[in-house]
Amino acid sequence: MLGWALTFFIVAIIAAVLGFGGIAGASAGIAQILFVVFLVLAVVAGVSRALRGRQP
């Protein structure tokens, strides 16, 4: 998930440099959404691992 966010971020930077404002804005928006989803999933995984504890 983080890899996809970085990919869209790089596409946004390249599009912005080349002057494609619409594509750059859309790619940046997608990258932000994917990054937030990644963070939420990482927190949920960490909390569930902490609550479960060690298995015997």
mmCIF file of N, CA, C and O in Angstrom, residues 1-2 33-50 52:
data_model
loop_
_atom_site.group_PDB
_atom_site.id
_atom_site.type_symbol
_atom_site.label_atom_id
_atom_site.label_comp_id
_atom_site.label_asym_id
_atom_site.label_seq_id
_atom_site.Cartn_x
_atom_site.Cartn_y
_atom_site.Cartn_z
ATOM 1 N N MET A 1 0.831 -1.188 0.000
ATOM 2 C CA MET A 1 0.000 0.000 0.000
ATOM 3 C C MET A 1 0.877 1.254 0.000
ATOM 4 O O MET A 1 0.591 2.192 -0.717
ATOM 5 N N LEU A 2 1.915 1.211 0.806
ATOM 6 C CA LEU A 2 2.809 2.365 0.857
ATOM 7 C C LEU A 2 3.540 2.536 -0.473
ATOM 8 O O LEU A 2 3.793 3.655 -0.915
ATOM 9 N N ILE A 33 -4.766 9.672 -0.072
ATOM 10 C CA ILE A 33 -5.767 8.703 0.384
ATOM 11 C C ILE A 33 -5.113 7.362 0.690
ATOM 12 O O ILE A 33 -5.371 6.747 1.731
ATOM 13 N N LEU A 34 -4.245 6.891 -0.202
ATOM 14 C CA LEU A 34 -3.581 5.610 0.020
ATOM 15 C C LEU A 34 -2.682 5.652 1.250
ATOM 16 O O LEU A 34 -2.592 4.673 1.998
ATOM 17 N N PHE A 35 -2.021 6.776 1.485
ATOM 18 C CA PHE A 35 -1.158 6.900 2.657
ATOM 19 C C PHE A 35 -1.977 6.846 3.942
ATOM 20 O O PHE A 35 -1.579 6.191 4.911
ATOM 21 N N VAL A 36 -3.119 7.508 3.953
ATOM 22 C CA VAL A 36 -3.979 7.481 5.148
ATOM 23 C C VAL A 36 -4.510 6.070 5.390
ATOM 24 O O VAL A 36 -4.522 5.589 6.532
ATOM 25 N N VAL A 37 -4.906 5.380 4.322
ATOM 26 C CA VAL A 37 -5.381 3.998 4.468
ATOM 27 C C VAL A 37 -4.257 3.124 5.015
ATOM 28 O O VAL A 37 -4.478 2.282 5.897
ATOM 29 N N PHE A 38 -3.033 3.316 4.518
ATOM 30 C CA PHE A 38 -1.891 2.563 5.020
ATOM 31 C C PHE A 38 -1.687 2.806 6.510
ATOM 32 O O PHE A 38 -1.467 1.866 7.275
ATOM 33 N N LEU A 39 -1.751 4.072 6.926
ATOM 34 C CA LEU A 39 -1.552 4.383 8.343
ATOM 35 C C LEU A 39 -2.632 3.755 9.220
ATOM 36 O O LEU A 39 -2.331 3.218 10.290
ATOM 37 N N VAL A 40 -3.870 3.810 8.770
ATOM 38 C CA VAL A 40 -4.969 3.227 9.546
ATOM 39 C C VAL A 40 -4.780 1.715 9.682
ATOM 40 O O VAL A 40 -4.918 1.158 10.777
ATOM 41 N N LEU A 41 -4.439 1.055 8.581
ATOM 42 C CA LEU A 41 -4.231 -0.393 8.633
ATOM 43 C C LEU A 41 -3.040 -0.760 9.512
ATOM 44 O O LEU A 41 -3.073 -1.770 10.223
ATOM 45 N N ALA A 42 -1.985 0.053 9.486
ATOM 46 C CA ALA A 42 -0.819 -0.216 10.320
ATOM 47 C C ALA A 42 -1.175 -0.078 11.801
ATOM 48 O O ALA A 42 -0.745 -0.892 12.629
ATOM 49 N N VAL A 43 -1.969 0.929 12.150
ATOM 50 C CA VAL A 43 -2.382 1.115 13.545
ATOM 51 C C VAL A 43 -3.280 -0.036 13.989
ATOM 52 O O VAL A 43 -3.111 -0.581 15.088
ATOM 53 N N VAL A 44 -4.224 -0.434 13.143
ATOM 54 C CA VAL A 44 -5.122 -1.545 13.486
ATOM 55 C C VAL A 44 -4.328 -2.828 13.681
ATOM 56 O O VAL A 44 -4.565 -3.588 14.632
ATOM 57 N N ALA A 45 -3.359 -3.089 12.806
ATOM 58 C CA ALA A 45 -2.535 -4.290 12.941
ATOM 59 C C ALA A 45 -1.711 -4.242 14.220
ATOM 60 O O ALA A 45 -1.576 -5.257 14.928
ATOM 61 N N GLY A 46 -1.159 -3.083 14.550
ATOM 62 C CA GLY A 46 -0.375 -2.962 15.772
ATOM 63 C C GLY A 46 -1.210 -3.159 17.023
ATOM 64 O O GLY A 46 -0.789 -3.838 17.971
ATOM 65 N N VAL A 47 -2.402 -2.583 17.046
ATOM 66 C CA VAL A 47 -3.284 -2.730 18.203
ATOM 67 C C VAL A 47 -3.744 -4.171 18.348
ATOM 68 O O VAL A 47 -3.745 -4.727 19.458
ATOM 69 N N SER A 48 -4.117 -4.813 17.247
ATOM 70 C CA SER A 48 -4.571 -6.203 17.335
ATOM 71 C C SER A 48 -3.439 -7.121 17.772
ATOM 72 O O SER A 48 -3.664 -8.070 18.526
ATOM 73 N N ARG A 49 -2.211 -6.826 17.344
ATOM 74 C CA ARG A 49 -1.073 -7.640 17.774
ATOM 75 C C ARG A 49 -0.802 -7.431 19.266
ATOM 76 O O ARG A 49 -0.480 -8.378 19.983
ATOM 77 N N ALA A 50 -0.948 -6.202 19.735
ATOM 78 C CA ALA A 50 -0.715 -5.918 21.153
ATOM 79 C C ALA A 50 -1.782 -6.555 22.033
ATOM 80 O O ALA A 50 -1.483 -7.036 23.130
ATOM 81 N N ARG A 52 -3.536 -9.263 21.308
ATOM 82 C CA ARG A 52 -3.446 -10.719 21.259
ATOM 83 C C ARG A 52 -2.333 -11.255 22.137
ATOM 84 O O ARG A 52 -2.451 -12.317 22.724
#
